CSV table of C-alpha atoms in Angstrom, one decimal:
chain,number,residue,atom,x,y,z
A,1,MET,CA,-0.1,-0.3,0.1
A,2,ARG,CA,1.4,3.6,-0.8
A,3,LEU,CA,2.1,5.8,1.7
A,4,ALA,CA,-1.3,8.0,3.4
A,5,SER,CA,-1.4,11.5,1.8
A,6,SER,CA,-2.8,14.5,3.6
A,7,GLU,CA,-4.7,15.8,1.2
A,8,THR,CA,-7.2,14.7,-1.2
A,9,SER,CA,-6.8,14.2,-4.6
A,10,THR,CA,-8.8,17.9,-5.2
A,11,GLY,CA,-6.1,19.4,-2.0
A,12,GLU,CA,-8.3,19.7,0.0
A,13,PRO,CA,-7.5,18.6,3.5
A,14,GLY,CA,-8.8,15.0,3.5
A,15,VAL,CA,-9.0,13.8,7.3
A,16,ALA,CA,-10.2,17.2,9.6
A,17,PRO,CA,-13.5,16.6,10.2
A,18,ARG,CA,-16.0,19.2,8.5
A,19,ARG,CA,-19.2,19.1,10.8
A,20,ASP,CA,-19.4,23.0,10.7
A,21,GLU,CA,-19.5,22.9,7.0
A,22,LEU,CA,-22.2,19.9,7.1
A,23,LEU,CA,-24.6,21.8,9.3
A,24,SER,CA,-24.3,25.2,8.0
A,25,ALA,CA,-24.9,23.2,4.1
A,26,ILE,CA,-28.5,22.0,5.7
A,27,ASP,CA,-28.9,25.4,6.5
A,28,HIS,CA,-28.6,26.5,3.2
A,29,LEU,CA,-30.6,23.6,1.8
A,30,VAL,CA,-33.5,24.1,4.6
A,31,SER,CA,-34.2,27.6,3.8
A,32,ARG,CA,-33.9,26.6,0.1
A,33,ALA,CA,-36.4,24.2,0.9
A,34,ALA,CA,-38.8,26.3,2.4
A,35,THR,CA,-38.7,28.8,-0.4
A,36,HIS,CA,-38.7,26.5,-3.2
A,37,GLY,CA,-40.1,23.1,-2.1
A,38,GLN,CA,-36.9,21.2,-2.9
A,39,LYS,CA,-36.4,18.2,-1.5
A,40,PHE,CA,-33.4,17.0,-0.2
A,41,ALA,CA,-31.8,14.0,1.7
A,42,LEU,CA,-29.1,13.8,4.1
A,43,LEU,CA,-27.2,9.9,4.5
A,44,VAL,CA,-24.8,9.5,7.3
A,45,LEU,CA,-22.5,6.9,6.6
A,46,ASN,CA,-20.2,4.8,9.1
A,47,LEU,CA,-17.3,3.0,8.2
A,48,GLN,CA,-17.1,-0.7,9.8
A,49,GLU,CA,-13.9,-1.6,11.7
A,50,PHE,CA,-11.7,2.0,11.2
A,51,ARG,CA,-10.6,1.0,14.6
A,52,GLU,CA,-9.2,-2.6,13.9
A,53,PHE,CA,-7.7,-1.1,10.3
A,54,ASN,CA,-6.1,2.5,12.3
A,55,ILE,CA,-4.5,-0.8,14.6
A,56,HIS,CA,-3.3,-3.2,11.8
A,57,PHE,CA,-1.6,-0.2,9.4
A,58,GLY,CA,-1.0,2.6,11.3
A,59,HIS,CA,-3.1,5.9,11.8
A,60,GLN,CA,-1.6,7.5,8.3
A,61,GLN,CA,-3.0,4.9,6.7
A,62,GLY,CA,-6.2,5.4,8.2
A,63,ASP,CA,-6.2,9.0,7.5
A,64,PHE,CA,-5.5,8.2,3.8
A,65,LEU,CA,-8.2,5.5,3.7
A,66,LEU,CA,-10.5,8.6,5.3
A,67,CYS,CA,-9.5,10.9,2.1
A,68,GLU,CA,-10.1,7.8,-0.7
A,69,VAL,CA,-13.3,7.1,0.7
A,70,VAL,CA,-14.9,10.7,0.6
A,71,ARG,CA,-13.5,10.6,-2.9
A,72,CYS,CA,-14.6,7.4,-3.7
A,73,ILE,CA,-18.3,8.6,-2.9
A,74,GLN,CA,-17.7,11.4,-4.7
A,75,GLU,CA,-17.0,10.0,-7.7
A,76,VAL,CA,-20.4,8.6,-7.8
A,77,LEU,CA,-22.7,11.5,-6.9
A,78,ARG,CA,-24.3,14.2,-8.9
A,79,PRO,CA,-22.4,17.2,-9.3
A,80,ASP,CA,-24.4,19.4,-7.0
A,81,ASP,CA,-24.2,16.9,-4.4
A,82,ARG,CA,-21.6,16.5,-1.3
A,83,VAL,CA,-19.9,14.4,1.2
A,84,PHE,CA,-18.4,15.6,4.0
A,85,HIS,CA,-15.8,13.3,6.5
A,86,ILE,CA,-17.7,14.7,9.8
A,87,GLY,CA,-15.1,13.3,12.1
A,88,GLY,CA,-13.3,9.8,13.4
A,89,ASP,CA,-15.4,6.7,10.8
A,90,GLU,CA,-18.4,8.7,10.0
A,91,PHE,CA,-19.5,10.5,7.1
A,92,ALA,CA,-22.4,12.0,5.4
A,93,VAL,CA,-23.6,12.8,2.4
A,94,LEU,CA,-27.0,15.3,1.2
A,95,LEU,CA,-28.5,14.3,-2.0
A,96,SER,CA,-29.7,17.6,-2.9
A,97,ASP,CA,-32.6,19.1,-4.8
A,98,LEU,CA,-34.7,15.4,-5.7
A,99,LYS,CA,-37.1,14.6,-8.0
A,100,ALA,CA,-38.4,11.7,-6.8
A,101,VAL,CA,-37.8,10.3,-2.9
A,102,GLN,CA,-37.1,7.0,-4.8
A,103,VAL,CA,-33.7,8.1,-5.9
A,104,VAL,CA,-32.8,7.9,-2.0
A,105,PRO,CA,-32.1,3.9,-1.9
A,106,LEU,CA,-31.0,3.9,-5.1
A,107,ALA,CA,-28.2,6.2,-4.3
A,108,MET,CA,-27.4,4.7,-1.1
A,109,GLU,CA,-26.5,1.5,-2.9
A,110,ARG,CA,-24.8,3.3,-5.5
A,111,ILE,CA,-22.4,4.3,-2.5
A,112,LEU,CA,-22.1,1.4,-0.8
A,113,ASP,CA,-21.1,-0.4,-3.7
A,114,ALA,CA,-18.8,1.5,-5.2
A,115,VAL,CA,-17.0,2.3,-1.7
A,116,GLU,CA,-17.3,-1.8,-0.8
A,117,SER,CA,-16.4,-3.2,-4.4
A,118,GLY,CA,-13.0,-1.3,-4.2
A,119,LYS,CA,-13.8,0.5,-7.8
A,120,TYR,CA,-12.7,3.3,-6.9
A,121,LEU,CA,-10.0,2.9,-3.7
A,122,ALA,CA,-6.6,3.3,-4.4
A,123,GLU,CA,-4.3,0.3,-5.2
A,124,GLY,CA,-3.4,-2.1,-2.1
A,125,ILE,CA,-6.7,-0.7,0.2
A,126,PRO,CA,-8.3,-3.8,1.7
A,127,ALA,CA,-12.0,-4.9,1.6
A,128,VAL,CA,-13.9,-2.0,3.5
A,129,SER,CA,-17.9,-2.0,4.8
A,130,LEU,CA,-20.4,0.7,5.4
A,131,ARG,CA,-23.3,1.2,7.2
A,132,ALA,CA,-25.6,3.8,6.3
A,133,GLY,CA,-29.3,6.0,7.4
A,134,GLY,CA,-31.2,8.5,5.4
A,135,ALA,CA,-33.2,10.9,6.1
A,136,ILE,CA,-35.4,12.9,3.8
A,137,PHE,CA,-36.0,16.8,4.3
A,138,PRO,CA,-39.1,17.5,4.5
A,139,ASP,CA,-40.6,14.0,4.6
A,140,HIS,CA,-39.1,12.8,8.1
A,141,ALA,CA,-37.8,16.3,9.7
A,142,GLY,CA,-39.1,19.9,9.9
A,143,SER,CA,-35.7,21.3,11.2
A,144,ARG,CA,-32.1,20.6,10.7
A,145,ASP,CA,-31.7,18.8,14.5
A,146,GLU,CA,-34.9,16.6,13.4
A,147,LEU,CA,-33.0,16.0,10.3
A,148,LEU,CA,-30.1,14.7,11.8
A,149,CYS,CA,-31.7,12.5,14.6
A,150,ALA,CA,-33.8,10.9,11.9
A,151,ALA,CA,-30.7,10.1,10.0
A,152,ASP,CA,-28.7,8.8,13.3
A,153,ASN,CA,-31.7,6.7,14.3
A,154,ALA,CA,-31.9,5.1,10.7
A,155,LEU,CA,-28.0,4.2,10.8
A,156,TYR,CA,-28.9,2.6,14.5
A,157,ALA,CA,-31.8,1.0,12.8
A,158,ALA,CA,-28.9,-0.5,9.6
A,159,ARG,CA,-26.5,-1.5,12.6
A,160,LYS,CA,-28.5,-3.0,15.2
A,161,SER,CA,-30.4,-5.5,12.2
A,162,ARG,CA,-26.6,-5.5,9.9
A,163,ARG,CA,-28.6,-4.3,6.9
A,164,ARG,CA,-26.6,-2.2,4.4
A,165,TYR,CA,-28.9,0.4,4.8
A,166,SER,CA,-31.9,1.8,6.6
A,167,ILE,CA,-34.3,5.0,5.8
A,168,TYR,CA,-35.9,6.2,8.3
A,169,ASP,CA,-39.9,6.1,9.2
A,170,SER,CA,-41.9,7.2,11.9
A,171,SER,CA,-41.6,3.6,13.6
A,172,LEU,CA,-37.4,4.7,14.5
A,173,HIS,CA,-38.3,7.8,15.9
A,174,ALA,CA,-40.8,5.4,18.6
A,175,GLN,CA,-37.9,3.3,19.2
A,176,ASN,CA,-35.8,6.2,19.5
A,177,GLN,CA,-37.9,7.4,22.6
A,178,GLN,CA,-38.2,4.3,23.8
A,179,ARG,CA,-34.6,3.6,24.5
A,180,ILE,CA,-34.2,6.8,25.6
A,181,GLN,CA,-36.8,6.6,28.6
A,182,MET,CA,-34.9,3.0,29.1
A,183,ARG,CA,-32.1,4.8,29.6
A,184,LYS,CA,-33.8,7.5,32.4
A,185,ASP,CA,-35.4,4.7,34.1
A,186,LEU,CA,-32.4,2.4,34.4
A,187,ALA,CA,-30.4,5.7,35.6
A,188,ALA,CA,-33.3,6.2,38.6
A,189,SER,CA,-33.4,2.8,39.2
A,190,LEU,CA,-29.9,2.2,39.6
A,191,GLU,CA,-29.6,5.6,42.0
A,192,LYS,CA,-32.2,4.2,44.2
A,193,ASP,CA,-30.7,0.5,44.5
A,194,ARG,CA,-33.5,-0.9,42.6
A,195,LEU,CA,-31.5,-3.5,40.4
A,196,LEU,CA,-30.5,-6.5,42.3
A,197,PHE,CA,-28.7,-9.9,41.5
A,198,HIS,CA,-30.1,-13.6,41.3
A,199,TYR,CA,-27.2,-16.3,42.2
A,200,GLN,CA,-26.6,-19.7,40.0
A,201,PRO,CA,-24.5,-21.8,41.6
A,202,GLN,CA,-21.8,-23.8,39.9
A,203,ILE,CA,-20.8,-27.3,41.2
A,204,ASP,CA,-17.5,-29.3,40.8
A,205,LEU,CA,-18.7,-32.3,38.5
A,206,ARG,CA,-16.7,-35.2,39.9
A,207,GLU,CA,-16.6,-33.9,43.8
A,208,ARG,CA,-19.9,-32.6,44.0
A,209,ARG,CA,-18.9,-30.0,45.6
A,210,ILE,CA,-19.6,-25.9,45.2
A,211,LYS,CA,-17.4,-23.8,43.2
A,212,GLY,CA,-18.8,-20.9,43.2
A,213,CYS,CA,-21.7,-18.8,41.4
A,214,GLU,CA,-22.7,-16.8,38.6
A,215,ALA,CA,-24.5,-13.4,39.2
A,216,LEU,CA,-27.3,-12.7,37.2
A,217,ILE,CA,-28.6,-8.8,37.1
A,218,ARG,CA,-32.2,-8.1,37.4
A,219,TRP,CA,-34.6,-5.1,37.1
A,220,PRO,CA,-37.7,-5.4,38.2
A,221,HIS,CA,-38.9,-2.1,36.6
A,222,GLU,CA,-42.2,-0.3,38.3
A,223,THR,CA,-44.3,-0.4,35.9
A,224,GLN,CA,-43.0,-3.1,33.1
A,225,GLY,CA,-42.4,-5.9,35.7
A,226,TRP,CA,-39.1,-8.0,34.7
A,227,ILE,CA,-37.2,-6.1,32.0
A,228,ASN,CA,-34.9,-8.5,29.8
A,229,PRO,CA,-31.4,-8.1,30.7
A,230,GLU,CA,-30.2,-8.2,26.9
A,231,ILE,CA,-32.3,-5.1,26.6
A,232,PHE,CA,-31.8,-2.9,29.2
A,233,ILE,CA,-28.1,-3.5,28.7
A,234,ALA,CA,-28.2,-2.6,25.3
A,235,ALA,CA,-29.8,0.2,26.1
A,236,ALA,CA,-26.9,1.2,28.7
A,237,GLU,CA,-24.4,0.5,26.4
A,238,GLU,CA,-25.3,3.1,24.4
A,239,SER,CA,-24.4,5.7,26.6
A,240,ALA,CA,-21.9,6.3,29.5
A,241,LEU,CA,-24.4,4.2,31.7
A,242,ILE,CA,-23.1,1.5,31.1
A,243,GLU,CA,-19.9,2.0,33.0
A,244,ASP,CA,-22.0,3.2,36.3
A,245,LEU,CA,-24.0,0.3,36.2
A,246,THR,CA,-20.6,-1.9,35.7
A,247,PHE,CA,-19.1,-0.6,38.9
A,248,TRP,CA,-22.8,0.0,40.7
A,249,SER,CA,-23.0,-3.9,39.9
A,250,LEU,CA,-19.4,-5.0,40.5
A,251,ASN,CA,-20.2,-3.5,44.3
A,252,VAL,CA,-23.4,-5.5,44.7
A,253,VAL,CA,-21.9,-8.5,44.0
A,254,LEU,CA,-18.7,-8.4,45.9
A,255,ARG,CA,-20.2,-7.2,48.8
A,256,GLU,CA,-22.9,-9.9,48.8
A,257,TRP,CA,-20.5,-12.1,47.7
A,258,ALA,CA,-18.7,-11.7,50.6
A,259,GLN,CA,-21.8,-13.0,53.0
A,260,LEU,CA,-22.3,-16.0,50.7
A,261,ALA,CA,-19.1,-17.2,50.4
A,262,GLU,CA,-18.0,-16.5,54.2
A,263,ASP,CA,-17.7,-20.4,54.9
A,264,MET,CA,-16.3,-21.1,51.3
A,265,PRO,CA,-13.0,-20.3,51.0
A,266,GLY,CA,-11.4,-20.2,47.3
A,267,ASN,CA,-14.5,-20.4,45.7
A,268,SER,CA,-15.5,-17.6,43.0
A,269,ILE,CA,-17.9,-15.4,42.1
A,270,ALA,CA,-18.8,-14.7,38.0
A,271,ILE,CA,-20.1,-11.6,36.5
A,272,ASN,CA,-20.2,-10.8,32.5
A,273,LEU,CA,-18.5,-8.2,31.4
A,274,SER,CA,-20.2,-5.7,28.5
A,275,ALA,CA,-18.6,-5.6,25.3
A,276,ALA,CA,-19.0,-2.0,25.5
A,277,LEU,CA,-16.3,-1.7,28.3
A,278,LEU,CA,-13.3,-4.3,26.9
A,279,ASN,CA,-12.0,-2.1,25.0
A,280,SER,CA,-11.6,0.1,27.6
A,281,ARG,CA,-9.0,0.4,30.2
A,282,GLU,CA,-11.5,2.0,33.1
A,283,ILE,CA,-12.8,-1.6,33.2
A,284,VAL,CA,-9.3,-2.4,35.0
A,285,ASP,CA,-10.2,0.4,37.5
A,286,MET,CA,-13.1,-0.5,38.2
A,287,VAL,CA,-12.4,-3.9,39.3
A,288,GLU,CA,-9.1,-3.0,41.5
A,289,ARG,CA,-11.2,-0.4,43.4
A,290,ALA,CA,-14.4,-2.4,44.3
A,291,LEU,CA,-11.9,-5.5,45.0
A,292,ASN,CA,-9.9,-3.5,47.4
A,293,ILE,CA,-13.5,-1.7,48.8
A,294,TRP,CA,-14.4,-5.1,49.5
A,295,ASN,CA,-11.3,-6.6,50.9
A,296,LEU,CA,-11.5,-9.6,48.6
A,297,PRO,CA,-8.9,-11.3,47.2
A,298,PRO,CA,-8.7,-11.2,43.5
A,299,ALA,CA,-9.1,-14.7,42.7
A,300,SER,CA,-13.0,-14.8,43.9
A,301,LEU,CA,-14.1,-12.7,40.8
A,302,THR,CA,-14.1,-13.8,37.5
A,303,LEU,CA,-15.3,-12.2,34.7
A,304,GLU,CA,-16.8,-13.8,31.7
A,305,VAL,CA,-16.2,-12.0,28.2
A,306,THR,CA,-18.1,-13.0,25.2
A,307,GLU,CA,-16.7,-14.5,22.3
A,308,SER,CA,-18.3,-11.7,20.1
A,309,ALA,CA,-17.1,-9.2,22.5
A,310,MET,CA,-13.5,-9.8,22.2
A,311,MET,CA,-13.8,-10.3,18.2
A,312,SER,CA,-15.2,-6.7,17.5
A,313,ASP,CA,-11.6,-5.0,18.7
A,314,PRO,CA,-9.6,-8.4,18.9
A,315,GLN,CA,-5.8,-6.1,19.5
A,316,ALA,CA,-7.9,-3.7,22.1
A,317,ALA,CA,-10.0,-6.9,23.8
A,318,LEU,CA,-6.4,-8.5,24.4
A,319,ASP,CA,-4.9,-5.5,25.8
A,320,THR,CA,-7.5,-5.3,28.2
A,321,LEU,CA,-7.4,-8.9,29.3
A,322,ASN,CA,-3.7,-8.8,29.8
A,323,ALA,CA,-4.4,-5.6,32.2
A,324,LEU,CA,-7.4,-7.9,34.2
A,325,ASN,CA,-5.0,-10.5,34.4
A,326,GLU,CA,-2.0,-8.4,36.3
A,327,LEU,CA,-4.4,-8.4,39.1
A,328,HIS,CA,-4.9,-12.1,39.0
A,329,ILE,CA,-8.3,-12.0,38.6
A,330,ASN,CA,-10.3,-15.3,37.2
A,331,LEU,CA,-11.0,-14.7,33.1
A,332,SER,CA,-13.5,-16.8,31.3
A,333,ILE,CA,-14.8,-17.0,27.6
A,334,ASP,CA,-18.9,-17.3,28.0
A,335,ASP,CA,-20.9,-18.7,25.5
A,336,PHE,CA,-17.7,-20.5,23.5
A,337,GLY,CA,-19.2,-22.3,20.3
A,338,THR,CA,-21.7,-19.3,19.4
A,339,GLY,CA,-18.9,-17.0,18.1
A,340,TYR,CA,-16.1,-16.1,15.5
A,341,SER,CA,-13.1,-16.4,17.7
A,342,SER,CA,-9.9,-18.4,16.1
A,343,LEU,CA,-7.8,-20.8,17.4
A,344,ALA,CA,-4.8,-18.3,16.2
A,345,TYR,CA,-6.0,-15.5,18.6
A,346,MET,CA,-7.4,-17.9,21.7
A,347,LYS,CA,-3.8,-19.2,22.3
A,348,HIS,CA,-2.6,-15.4,22.7
A,349,LEU,CA,-5.8,-15.0,25.2
A,350,PRO,CA,-5.2,-14.9,29.0
A,351,THR,CA,-7.9,-17.1,29.8
A,352,GLN,CA,-8.1,-19.3,32.5
A,353,GLU,CA,-11.6,-21.0,32.0
A,354,LEU,CA,-14.0,-21.5,29.1
A,355,LYS,CA,-17.7,-21.8,29.0
A,356,ILE,CA,-19.7,-24.4,26.7
A,357,ASP,CA,-22.4,-22.5,25.9
A,358,LYS,CA,-25.6,-24.5,26.9
A,359,SER,CA,-27.5,-24.9,23.3
A,360,PHE,CA,-24.8,-27.5,22.7
A,361,VAL,CA,-25.3,-29.2,26.2
A,362,MET,CA,-28.9,-29.2,26.3
A,363,ASN,CA,-29.0,-30.8,23.1
A,364,MET,CA,-26.0,-33.2,23.5
A,365,MET,CA,-28.2,-36.2,24.4
A,366,ASN,CA,-30.3,-36.5,21.6
A,367,ASN,CA,-27.2,-34.7,19.1
A,368,PRO,CA,-24.6,-36.8,18.4
A,369,LYS,CA,-23.1,-33.6,16.3
A,370,ASP,CA,-23.3,-31.2,19.4
A,371,GLN,CA,-22.0,-34.4,22.2
A,372,SER,CA,-18.7,-34.6,19.7
A,373,ILE,CA,-18.6,-30.7,19.2
A,374,VAL,CA,-18.8,-30.8,23.6
A,375,GLN,CA,-16.2,-33.6,23.7
A,376,SER,CA,-13.9,-31.6,21.7
A,377,VAL,CA,-14.4,-28.2,23.0
A,378,ILE,CA,-13.6,-29.6,26.7
A,379,ASP,CA,-10.2,-31.6,24.8
A,380,LEU,CA,-9.5,-28.1,23.7
A,381,ALA,CA,-9.4,-26.5,26.3
A,382,HIS,CA,-7.8,-29.1,29.0
A,383,ASN,CA,-4.7,-29.2,26.0
A,384,LEU,CA,-4.5,-24.6,26.4
A,385,ASN,CA,-5.0,-25.7,30.2
A,386,MET,CA,-8.2,-23.8,30.9
A,387,ARG,CA,-11.2,-25.2,33.1
A,388,VAL,CA,-14.2,-25.8,31.6
A,389,VAL,CA,-17.6,-25.0,33.1
A,390,ALA,CA,-20.7,-26.3,30.8
A,391,GLU,CA,-24.1,-24.6,31.0
A,392,GLY,CA,-27.6,-25.8,30.3
A,393,ILE,CA,-27.7,-28.9,32.7
A,394,GLU,CA,-31.0,-29.8,33.1
A,395,ASN,CA,-30.9,-33.1,33.8
A,396,GLN,CA,-29.2,-36.3,35.6
A,397,ALA,CA,-27.9,-38.0,32.8
A,398,THR,CA,-26.7,-35.2,30.9
A,399,LEU,CA,-24.9,-34.1,34.3
A,400,ASP,CA,-23.5,-38.0,34.4
A,401,LEU,CA,-22.1,-37.7,30.6
A,402,LEU,CA,-20.5,-34.4,31.4
A,403,VAL,CA,-18.3,-36.1,34.0
A,404,ASP,CA,-17.6,-39.3,31.4
A,405,MET,CA,-15.9,-36.4,29.9
A,406,GLY,CA,-14.0,-35.0,31.4
A,407,CYS,CA,-15.9,-31.5,32.0
A,408,ASP,CA,-14.6,-29.8,35.3
A,409,THR,CA,-17.5,-27.5,36.3
A,410,GLY,CA,-21.4,-27.3,36.0
A,411,GLN,CA,-24.3,-24.9,36.0
A,412,GLY,CA,-27.8,-25.6,35.2
A,413,TYR,CA,-31.4,-25.4,36.3
A,414,PHE,CA,-30.9,-29.6,37.4
A,415,ILE,CA,-28.3,-28.5,40.1
A,416,SER,CA,-30.3,-25.0,41.2
A,417,ARG,CA,-31.9,-22.4,39.1
A,418,PRO,CA,-31.0,-18.5,39.7
A,419,LEU,CA,-31.7,-17.7,43.4
A,420,PRO,CA,-32.5,-14.1,44.9
A,421,LEU,CA,-29.5,-13.4,47.5
A,422,GLU,CA,-30.9,-15.6,50.8
A,423,GLY,CA,-32.2,-18.3,48.7
A,424,ALA,CA,-28.8,-19.0,47.2
A,425,LYS,CA,-27.6,-18.5,50.6
A,426,ALA,CA,-29.7,-21.5,52.0
A,427,PHE,CA,-29.0,-23.6,49.4
A,428,LEU,CA,-25.2,-23.2,49.4
A,429,SER,CA,-25.4,-24.3,52.9
A,430,ALA,CA,-27.1,-26.8,52.5
A,431,TYR,CA,-25.6,-28.4,49.3
A,432,PRO,CA,-24.3,-31.0,48.9
A,433,SER,CA,-26.2,-32.7,52.4
A,434,GLY,CA,-29.8,-31.0,50.4
A,435,ALA,CA,-31.0,-32.1,47.2
A,436,MET,CA,-30.7,-30.7,43.3
A,437,ASP,CA,-33.1,-28.1,42.8
A,438,LYS,CA,-35.2,-29.8,39.9
A,439,SER,CA,-38.4,-27.5,40.0
């Protein structure tokens, strides 16, 4: 790849954000629309995996890529249409004087095809991809700010659904308002300590003794009842609220684990780590502070990280995991088998544990392929000096087969469902003399 240039082929600065120019251009088109009744469209585009590109090729080449994307988009636009680099990995396009709104999706496809095909990019640049969202003035908005919000909502919808592009409709506005309200409600509940944790016991499968628990967050909403954790955690991850939620969670879990584990030294409590924080060193400080506050040894905490979370930015994830490993806490790969991590990447991970996704465990008594996958994962983990936890144990036969396979630890409804704090205390104090919870 040739060296990056600090300017585009037209001699204009290639990577300096031009958001102010975009805002001025939108204001001009809004004014023209009011005077002449002309429609126009705003497209916002996100360059996928740009951070990984920077890590692999360096920031100079990253700047060059931004220049090339701008130039490439301009190649397929009409003379009066404009493209802007508005910061980081984001771009905007203004399609002026629309004769028909049907032109907008066609223009978006033409832009995406041009960039992703590499036809107009400089030689040596690897394949790149974009996501795009579009909104039309005045159909979707009555002001500049409303238009920007509508286009951003459309881009969010495209990214969430993994579509190439999305065009704004009224349902997106309603969904956006719901997300905003959920974040407000979550922040209020967090401030008032209305969230709580349930604990699902994990046992040593051979010795049939308690090994620890997994902490699972719960939110009893005042008017909507129990909210699915996947929904409200995703809402928190869209803002800095995820940092407050994570630090609050670490403190609550470690405080309650100090009570639960009084008579079980050496056991650990597992908690899931948000993908949004895996690429930030902030989580390292959070963990260290929480352990110090509750005076617990690092080995009493296990952080679970999913494959997909690690692969969103592999190098940044590896750096964070290495920093967490220096604290001497336990690190676990969660939901193994459902993501896209490679063996080449796995061998560099400082993880001590691997959790087999419950979809394989629950089906393996009736599906020989799932059984083979489970056995292969156990063997792989042990060859990499990692412990293995099997999720989704729902009957005695599955538990016995996992023991025969050499699996180390298990959890599931056959052992115990997730329990509130007092229920977990009772279960842990009674086990193994008490019966397994099969209800």
